[in-house]
Tab-separated table of C-alpha atoms in Angstrom:
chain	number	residue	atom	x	y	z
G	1	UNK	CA	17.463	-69.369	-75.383
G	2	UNK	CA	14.423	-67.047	-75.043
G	3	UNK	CA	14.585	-68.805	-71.126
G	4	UNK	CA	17.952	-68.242	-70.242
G	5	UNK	CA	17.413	-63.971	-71.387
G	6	UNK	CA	14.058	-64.223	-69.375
G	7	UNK	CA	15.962	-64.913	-66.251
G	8	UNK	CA	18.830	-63.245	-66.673
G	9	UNK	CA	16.122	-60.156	-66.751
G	10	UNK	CA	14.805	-61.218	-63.662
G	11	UNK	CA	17.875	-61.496	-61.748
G	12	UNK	CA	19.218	-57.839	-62.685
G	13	UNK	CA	15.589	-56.577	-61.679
G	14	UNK	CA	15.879	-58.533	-58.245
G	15	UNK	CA	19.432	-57.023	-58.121
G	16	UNK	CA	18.449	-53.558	-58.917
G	17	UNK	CA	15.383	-54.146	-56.418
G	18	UNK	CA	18.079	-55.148	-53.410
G	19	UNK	CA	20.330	-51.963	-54.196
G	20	UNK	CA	17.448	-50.031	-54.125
G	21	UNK	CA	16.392	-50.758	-50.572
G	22	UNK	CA	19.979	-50.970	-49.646
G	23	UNK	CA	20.085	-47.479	-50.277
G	24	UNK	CA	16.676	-46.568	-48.952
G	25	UNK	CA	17.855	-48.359	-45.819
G	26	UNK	CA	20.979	-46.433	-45.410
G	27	UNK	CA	19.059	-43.408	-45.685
G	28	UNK	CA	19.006	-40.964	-42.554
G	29	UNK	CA	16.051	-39.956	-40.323
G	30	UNK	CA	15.287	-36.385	-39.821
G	31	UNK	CA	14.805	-35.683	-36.266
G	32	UNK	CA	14.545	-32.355	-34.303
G	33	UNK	CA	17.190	-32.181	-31.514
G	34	UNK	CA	17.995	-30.606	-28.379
G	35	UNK	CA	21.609	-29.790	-26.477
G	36	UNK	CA	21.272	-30.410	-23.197
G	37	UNK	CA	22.416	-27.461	-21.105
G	38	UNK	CA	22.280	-26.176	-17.512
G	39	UNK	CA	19.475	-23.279	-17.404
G	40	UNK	CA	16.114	-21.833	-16.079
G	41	UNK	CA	12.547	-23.263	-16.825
G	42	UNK	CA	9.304	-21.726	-15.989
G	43	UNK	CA	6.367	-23.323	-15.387
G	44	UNK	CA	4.607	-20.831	-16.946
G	45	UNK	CA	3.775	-19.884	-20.936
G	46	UNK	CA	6.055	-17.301	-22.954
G	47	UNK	CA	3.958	-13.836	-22.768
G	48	UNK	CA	4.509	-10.925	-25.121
G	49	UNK	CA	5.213	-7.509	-24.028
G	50	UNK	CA	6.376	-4.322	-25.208
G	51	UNK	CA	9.132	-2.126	-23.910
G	52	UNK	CA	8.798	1.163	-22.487
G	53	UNK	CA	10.573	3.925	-21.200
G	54	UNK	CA	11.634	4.426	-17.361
G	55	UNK	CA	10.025	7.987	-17.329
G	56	UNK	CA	8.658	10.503	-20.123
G	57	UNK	CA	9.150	14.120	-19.990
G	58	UNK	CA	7.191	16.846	-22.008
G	59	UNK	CA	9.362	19.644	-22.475
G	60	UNK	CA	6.846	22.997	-23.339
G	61	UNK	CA	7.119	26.608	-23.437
G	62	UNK	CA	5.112	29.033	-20.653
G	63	UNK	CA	4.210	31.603	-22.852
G	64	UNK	CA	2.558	31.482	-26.201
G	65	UNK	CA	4.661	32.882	-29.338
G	66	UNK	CA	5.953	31.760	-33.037
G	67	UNK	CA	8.919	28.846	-32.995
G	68	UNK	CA	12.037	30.422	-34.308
G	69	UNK	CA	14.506	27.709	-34.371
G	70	UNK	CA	14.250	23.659	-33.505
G	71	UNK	CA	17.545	22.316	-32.936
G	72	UNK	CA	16.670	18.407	-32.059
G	73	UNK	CA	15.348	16.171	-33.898
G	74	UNK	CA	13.569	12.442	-32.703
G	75	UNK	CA	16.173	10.030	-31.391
G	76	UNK	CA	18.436	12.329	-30.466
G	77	UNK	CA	20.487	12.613	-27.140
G	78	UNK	CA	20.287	15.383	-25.319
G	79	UNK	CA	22.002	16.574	-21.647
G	80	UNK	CA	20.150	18.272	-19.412
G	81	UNK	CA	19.854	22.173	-19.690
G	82	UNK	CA	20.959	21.288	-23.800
G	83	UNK	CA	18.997	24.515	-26.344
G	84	UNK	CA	16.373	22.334	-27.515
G	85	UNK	CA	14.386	25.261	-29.074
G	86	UNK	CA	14.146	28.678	-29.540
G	87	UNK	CA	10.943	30.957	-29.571
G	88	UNK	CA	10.495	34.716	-31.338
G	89	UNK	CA	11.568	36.970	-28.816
G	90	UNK	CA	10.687	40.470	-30.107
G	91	UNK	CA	8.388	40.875	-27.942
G	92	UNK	CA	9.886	40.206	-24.808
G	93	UNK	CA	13.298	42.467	-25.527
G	94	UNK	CA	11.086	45.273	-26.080
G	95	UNK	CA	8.882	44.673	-22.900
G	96	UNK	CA	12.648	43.890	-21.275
G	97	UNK	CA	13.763	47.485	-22.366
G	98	UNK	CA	10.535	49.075	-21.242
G	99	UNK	CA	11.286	47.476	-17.806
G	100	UNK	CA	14.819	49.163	-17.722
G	101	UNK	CA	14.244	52.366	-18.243
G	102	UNK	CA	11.192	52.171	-15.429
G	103	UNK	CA	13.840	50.783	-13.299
G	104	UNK	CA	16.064	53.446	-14.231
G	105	UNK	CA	13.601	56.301	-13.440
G	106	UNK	CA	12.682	54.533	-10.606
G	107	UNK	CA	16.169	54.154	-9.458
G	108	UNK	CA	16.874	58.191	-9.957
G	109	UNK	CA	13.672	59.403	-8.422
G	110	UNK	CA	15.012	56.970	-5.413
G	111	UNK	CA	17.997	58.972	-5.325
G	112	UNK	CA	16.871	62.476	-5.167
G	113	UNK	CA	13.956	61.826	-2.968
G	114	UNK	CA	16.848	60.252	-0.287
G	115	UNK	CA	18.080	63.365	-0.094
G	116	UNK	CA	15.228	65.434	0.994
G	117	UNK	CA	13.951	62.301	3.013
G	118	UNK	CA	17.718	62.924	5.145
G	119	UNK	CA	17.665	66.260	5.189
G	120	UNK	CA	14.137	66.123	7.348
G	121	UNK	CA	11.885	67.709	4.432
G	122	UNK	CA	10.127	64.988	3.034
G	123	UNK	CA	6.979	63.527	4.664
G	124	UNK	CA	7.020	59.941	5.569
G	125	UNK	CA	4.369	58.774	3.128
G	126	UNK	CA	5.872	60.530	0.243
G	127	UNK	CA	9.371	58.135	0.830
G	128	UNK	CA	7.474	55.332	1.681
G	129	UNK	CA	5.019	55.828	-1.686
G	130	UNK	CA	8.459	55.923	-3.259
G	131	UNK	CA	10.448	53.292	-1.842
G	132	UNK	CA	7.195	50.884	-3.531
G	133	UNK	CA	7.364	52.143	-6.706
G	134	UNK	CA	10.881	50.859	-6.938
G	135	UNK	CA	9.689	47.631	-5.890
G	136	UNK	CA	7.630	47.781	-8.473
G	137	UNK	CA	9.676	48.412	-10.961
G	138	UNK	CA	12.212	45.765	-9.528
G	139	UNK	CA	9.393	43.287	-10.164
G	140	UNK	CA	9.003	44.176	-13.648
G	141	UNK	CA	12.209	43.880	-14.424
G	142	UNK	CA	12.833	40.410	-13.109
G	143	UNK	CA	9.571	39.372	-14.691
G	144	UNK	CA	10.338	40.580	-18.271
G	145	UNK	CA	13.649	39.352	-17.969
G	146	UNK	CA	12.393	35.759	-16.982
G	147	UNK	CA	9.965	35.934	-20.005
G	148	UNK	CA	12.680	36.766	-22.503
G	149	UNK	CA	14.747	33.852	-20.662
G	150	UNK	CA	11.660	31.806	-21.221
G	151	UNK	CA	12.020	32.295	-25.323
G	152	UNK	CA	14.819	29.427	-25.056
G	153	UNK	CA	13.806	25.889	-24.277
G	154	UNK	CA	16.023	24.461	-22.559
G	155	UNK	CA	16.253	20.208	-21.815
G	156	UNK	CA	14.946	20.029	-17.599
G	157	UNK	CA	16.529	16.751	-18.062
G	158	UNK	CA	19.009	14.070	-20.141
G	159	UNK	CA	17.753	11.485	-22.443
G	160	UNK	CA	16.465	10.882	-26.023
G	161	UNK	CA	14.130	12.936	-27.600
G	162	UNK	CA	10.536	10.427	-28.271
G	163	UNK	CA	8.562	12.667	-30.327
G	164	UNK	CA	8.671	16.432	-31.828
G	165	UNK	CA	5.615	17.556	-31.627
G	166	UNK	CA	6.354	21.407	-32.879
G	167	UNK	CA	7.639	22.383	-36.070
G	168	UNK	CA	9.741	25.382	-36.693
G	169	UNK	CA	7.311	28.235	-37.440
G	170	UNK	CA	4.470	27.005	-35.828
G	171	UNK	CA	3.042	28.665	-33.142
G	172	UNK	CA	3.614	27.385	-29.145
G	173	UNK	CA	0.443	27.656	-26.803
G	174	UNK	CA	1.496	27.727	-22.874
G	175	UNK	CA	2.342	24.268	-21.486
G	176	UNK	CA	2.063	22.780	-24.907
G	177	UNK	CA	4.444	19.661	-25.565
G	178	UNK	CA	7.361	20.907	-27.801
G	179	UNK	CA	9.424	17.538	-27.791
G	180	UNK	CA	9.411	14.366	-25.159
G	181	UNK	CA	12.658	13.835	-23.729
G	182	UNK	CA	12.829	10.124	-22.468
G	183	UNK	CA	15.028	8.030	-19.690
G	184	UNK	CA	15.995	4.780	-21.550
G	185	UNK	CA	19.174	4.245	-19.510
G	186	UNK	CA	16.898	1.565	-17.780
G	187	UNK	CA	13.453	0.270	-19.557
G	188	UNK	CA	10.651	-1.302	-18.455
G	189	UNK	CA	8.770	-4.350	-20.413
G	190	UNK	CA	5.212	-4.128	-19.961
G	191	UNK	CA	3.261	-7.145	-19.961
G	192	UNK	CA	-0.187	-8.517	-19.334
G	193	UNK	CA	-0.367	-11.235	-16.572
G	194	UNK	CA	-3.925	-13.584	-16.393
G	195	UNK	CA	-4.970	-13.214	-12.892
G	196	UNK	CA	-4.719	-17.305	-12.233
G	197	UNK	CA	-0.783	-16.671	-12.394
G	198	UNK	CA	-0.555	-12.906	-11.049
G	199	UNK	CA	0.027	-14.774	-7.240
G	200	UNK	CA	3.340	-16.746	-8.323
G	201	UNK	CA	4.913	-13.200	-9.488
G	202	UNK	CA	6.550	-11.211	-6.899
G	203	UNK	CA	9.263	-8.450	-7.001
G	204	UNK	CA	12.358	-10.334	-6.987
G	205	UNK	CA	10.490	-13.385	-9.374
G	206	UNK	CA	13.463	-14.169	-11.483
G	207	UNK	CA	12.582	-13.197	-15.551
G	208	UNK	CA	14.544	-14.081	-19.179
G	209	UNK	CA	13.711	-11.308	-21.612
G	210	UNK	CA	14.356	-12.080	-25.461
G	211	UNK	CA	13.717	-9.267	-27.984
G	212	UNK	CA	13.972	-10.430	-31.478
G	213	UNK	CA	14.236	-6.967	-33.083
G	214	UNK	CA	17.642	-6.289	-31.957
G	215	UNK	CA	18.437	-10.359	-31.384
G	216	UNK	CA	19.228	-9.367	-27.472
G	217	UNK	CA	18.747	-11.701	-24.173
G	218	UNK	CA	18.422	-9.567	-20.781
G	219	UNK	CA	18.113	-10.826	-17.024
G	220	UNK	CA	15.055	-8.718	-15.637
G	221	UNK	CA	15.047	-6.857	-12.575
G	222	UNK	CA	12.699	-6.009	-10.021
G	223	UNK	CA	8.779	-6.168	-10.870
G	224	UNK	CA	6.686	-3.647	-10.673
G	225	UNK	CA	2.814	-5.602	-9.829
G	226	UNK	CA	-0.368	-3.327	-10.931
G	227	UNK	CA	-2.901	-3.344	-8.330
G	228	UNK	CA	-5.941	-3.239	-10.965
G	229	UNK	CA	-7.358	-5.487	-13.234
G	230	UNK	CA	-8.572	-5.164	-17.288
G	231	UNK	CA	-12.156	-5.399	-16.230
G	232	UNK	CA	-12.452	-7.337	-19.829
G	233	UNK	CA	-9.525	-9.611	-19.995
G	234	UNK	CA	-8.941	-9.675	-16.519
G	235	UNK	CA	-5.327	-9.522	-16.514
G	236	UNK	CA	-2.522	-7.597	-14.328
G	237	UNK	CA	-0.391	-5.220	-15.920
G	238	UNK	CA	2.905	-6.066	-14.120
G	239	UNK	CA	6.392	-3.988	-15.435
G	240	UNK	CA	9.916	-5.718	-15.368
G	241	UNK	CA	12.589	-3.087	-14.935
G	242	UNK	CA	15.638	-3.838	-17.325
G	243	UNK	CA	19.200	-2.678	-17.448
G	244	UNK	CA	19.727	-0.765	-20.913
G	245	UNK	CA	23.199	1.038	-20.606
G	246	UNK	CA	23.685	0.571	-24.490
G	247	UNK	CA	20.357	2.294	-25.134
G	248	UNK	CA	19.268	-1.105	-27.426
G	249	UNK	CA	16.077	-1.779	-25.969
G	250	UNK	CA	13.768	0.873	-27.311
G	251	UNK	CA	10.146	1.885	-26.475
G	252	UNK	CA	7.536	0.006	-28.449
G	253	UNK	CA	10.123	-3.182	-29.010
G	254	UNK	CA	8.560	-6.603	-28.198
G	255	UNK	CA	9.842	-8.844	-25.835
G	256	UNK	CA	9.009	-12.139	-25.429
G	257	UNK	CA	9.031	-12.885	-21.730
G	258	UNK	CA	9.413	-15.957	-19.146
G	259	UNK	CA	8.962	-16.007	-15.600
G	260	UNK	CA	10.478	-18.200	-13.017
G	261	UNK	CA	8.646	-19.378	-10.097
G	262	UNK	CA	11.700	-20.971	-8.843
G	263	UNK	CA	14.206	-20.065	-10.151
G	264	UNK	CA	16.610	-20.894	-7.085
G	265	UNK	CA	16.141	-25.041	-7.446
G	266	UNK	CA	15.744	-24.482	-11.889
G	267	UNK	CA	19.848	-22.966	-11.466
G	268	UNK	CA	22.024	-25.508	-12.925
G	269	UNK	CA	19.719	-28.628	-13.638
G	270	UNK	CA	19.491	-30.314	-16.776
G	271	UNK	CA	16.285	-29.873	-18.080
G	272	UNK	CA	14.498	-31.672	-21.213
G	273	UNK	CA	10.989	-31.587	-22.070
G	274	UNK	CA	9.037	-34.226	-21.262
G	275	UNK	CA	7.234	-35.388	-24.220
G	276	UNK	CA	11.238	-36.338	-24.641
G	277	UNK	CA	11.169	-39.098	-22.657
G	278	UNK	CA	9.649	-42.434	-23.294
G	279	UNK	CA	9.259	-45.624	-21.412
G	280	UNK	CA	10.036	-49.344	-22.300
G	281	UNK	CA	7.952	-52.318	-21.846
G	282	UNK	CA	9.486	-53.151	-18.265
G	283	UNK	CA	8.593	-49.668	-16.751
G	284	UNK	CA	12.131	-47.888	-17.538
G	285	UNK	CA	12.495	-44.623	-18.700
G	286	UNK	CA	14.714	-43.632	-21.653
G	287	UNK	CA	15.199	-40.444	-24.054
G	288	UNK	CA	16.786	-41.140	-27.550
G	289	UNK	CA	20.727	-39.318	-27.883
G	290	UNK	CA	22.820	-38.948	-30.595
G	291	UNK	CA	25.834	-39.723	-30.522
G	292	UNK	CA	28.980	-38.273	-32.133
G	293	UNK	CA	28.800	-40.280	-35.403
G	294	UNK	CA	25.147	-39.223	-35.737
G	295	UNK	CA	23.315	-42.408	-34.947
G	296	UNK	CA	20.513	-42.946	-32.259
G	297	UNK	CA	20.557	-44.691	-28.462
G	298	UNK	CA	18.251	-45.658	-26.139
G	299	UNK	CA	19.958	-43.523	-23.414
G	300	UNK	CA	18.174	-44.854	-19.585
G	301	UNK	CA	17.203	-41.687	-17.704
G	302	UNK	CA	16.199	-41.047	-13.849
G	303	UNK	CA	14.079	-38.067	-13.489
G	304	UNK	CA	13.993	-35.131	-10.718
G	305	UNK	CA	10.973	-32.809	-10.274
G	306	UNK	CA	8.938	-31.640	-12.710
G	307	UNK	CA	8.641	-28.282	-13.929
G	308	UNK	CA	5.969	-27.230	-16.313
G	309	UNK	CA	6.265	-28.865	-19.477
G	310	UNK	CA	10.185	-29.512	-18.482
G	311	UNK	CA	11.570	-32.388	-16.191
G	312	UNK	CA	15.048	-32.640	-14.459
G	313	UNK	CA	17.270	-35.604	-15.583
G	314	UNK	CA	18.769	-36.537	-12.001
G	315	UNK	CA	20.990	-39.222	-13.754
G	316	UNK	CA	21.678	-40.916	-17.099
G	317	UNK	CA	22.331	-37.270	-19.403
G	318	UNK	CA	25.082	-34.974	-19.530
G	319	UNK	CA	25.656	-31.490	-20.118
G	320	UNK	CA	26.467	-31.039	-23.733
G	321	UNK	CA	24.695	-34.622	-24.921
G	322	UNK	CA	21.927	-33.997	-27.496
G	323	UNK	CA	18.722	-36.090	-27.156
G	324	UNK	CA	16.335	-35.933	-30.068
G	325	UNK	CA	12.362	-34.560	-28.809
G	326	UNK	CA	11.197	-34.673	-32.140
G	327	UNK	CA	10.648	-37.510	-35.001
G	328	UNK	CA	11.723	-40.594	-32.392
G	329	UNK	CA	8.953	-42.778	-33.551
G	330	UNK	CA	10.857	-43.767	-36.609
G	331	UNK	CA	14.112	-44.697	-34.673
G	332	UNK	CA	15.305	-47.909	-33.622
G	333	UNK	CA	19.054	-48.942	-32.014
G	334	UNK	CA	21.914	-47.395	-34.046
G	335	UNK	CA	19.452	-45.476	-36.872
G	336	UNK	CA	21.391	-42.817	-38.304
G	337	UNK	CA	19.946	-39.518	-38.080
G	338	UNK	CA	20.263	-35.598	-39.450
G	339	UNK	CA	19.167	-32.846	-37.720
């Protein structure tokens, strides 16, 4: 009896054993996948660079005096010839008044001296020594009216307003930055070329342009190349105009950006990368797919040109199929797989 319980222990163990590594069997393999799709590939790295304005304007004042009023503030829009700021001008309605009532005297003694001058009894020198003192005073004028014009700052251009660098109260020196009014309505991302690749970049060198801050993808435009080289990294500062009619792209954003060297014959291939594809024992080449119940193929390939760390899959892959490119060494024919 003690027999027949010892074996009937064994078999449940041996039956609990083959569920076990039923299960384990049935089990999916992780992989990391990739949908095929029609694009660009570089044959260059990713490089980081950092947004920056199309142009910068520092608005000041040209005289010195006490801030009155600030009526922007940092991020703002303004339009050109917008009040940005205002300046104490005491000062220069009291010099302004002055300058009247010298134009004024300047203007009568004009008059009466006209009429001697026709009538033949003044000398020449006397209406010609008059005749400049209301130049004179004309010149005042039109200076002390430009300097109480000059108390209001006024925008010389339209854009967003970087940085306020005055505070109400404090006191403006001539030429002194006020606020910096910049042109974002097209940006430029700045970035740092090695001089090995600086010669495959021209103007028209096609560019993709991610910026993770505000999760946007932008087509760059025409490069501008620097000339000059970091005499410590040795790298070209090259800038990638960019279309930014929403006013997204800010300065100081990073972008993360990739250039095409050939952009033209990249258009429209399928490209996988090619630690993707694998070879059999007799020579052919494969990549593992999934299909649409989740379980791996050996799919054959023929390749195109190469293209960096991509290759074009002349035959044997579709637009739309996903082949896995990570985690293949565990696969075999019909494995089921989660991604």
């Amino acid at each position: 009896m003690k027999k027949y319980y010892l074996m009937l222990l064994a078999m449940m163990l041996l039956g609990s054993c083959g569920q076990k590594q039923e299960q384990n069997a049935k089990a999916p393999t992780r992989v990391t996948t990739l949908v095929v799709s029609p694009g660009m590939v570089d044959n260059a790295q990713t490089y980081v660079g950092v947004v920056e304005e199309r142009e910068a304007t520092a608005v000041s004042f040209t005289g010195m005096g006490v801030v009155k009023r600030m009526l922007v503030n940092e991020g703002q829009a303004v339009s050109k010839g917008q009040l940005i700021a205002e300046m104490d001008d005491t000062q220069a309605r009291n010099l302004l008044s002055g300058a009247e009532a010298q134009m004024t005297q300047a203007n009568d003694a004009l008059a009466r001296y006209k009429m001697l001058h026709d009538a033949g009894s003044l000398p020449e020198v006397q209406w010609v020594e008059i005749q400049s003192k209301v130049a004179q005073a004309k010149s005042q004028l039109e200076v002390a009216r430009k300097n109480l014009a000059d108390c209001r700052l006024t925008a010389p251009v339209s854009g967003i307003v970087g940085r306020k660098l005055i505070g109400t109260g404090e006191t403006a020196m001539p030429s002194q930055a006020v606020v910096s009014i910049l042109d974002i309505s097209t940006v430029k991302v700045k970035v740092a070329v090695p001089e090995a690749e600086i010669g495959g970049i021209n103007a028209t060198t096609p560019t993709s342009i991610k910026v993770e801050a505000i999760n946007g993808s932008y087509q760059g435009g025409r490069i501008e190349k620097g000339v000059q080289a970091d005499g410590l990294t040795h790298t070209y500062d090259i800038r990638i105009n960019v279309a930014n009619g929403d006013r997204k792209l800010l300065p100081g954003m990073v972008a993360n950006v990739r250039f095409i060297s050939d952009g033209s014959q990249a258009i429209g291939r399928k490209m996988v990368p090619v630690t993707a594809v694998l070879k059999k024992s007799d020579g052919t080449l494969f990549v593992w797919t999934v299909g649409k119940d989740n379980t791996a193929h050996r799919t054959t390939v023929t390749l195109g040109r190469m293209q960096g760390n991509y290759v074009n899959v002349k035959d044997g892959l579709g637009i739309g199929d996903r082949i896995v490119i990570e985690g293949y060494q565990k696969l075999s024919e019909n494995t089921k797989v989660v991604f």
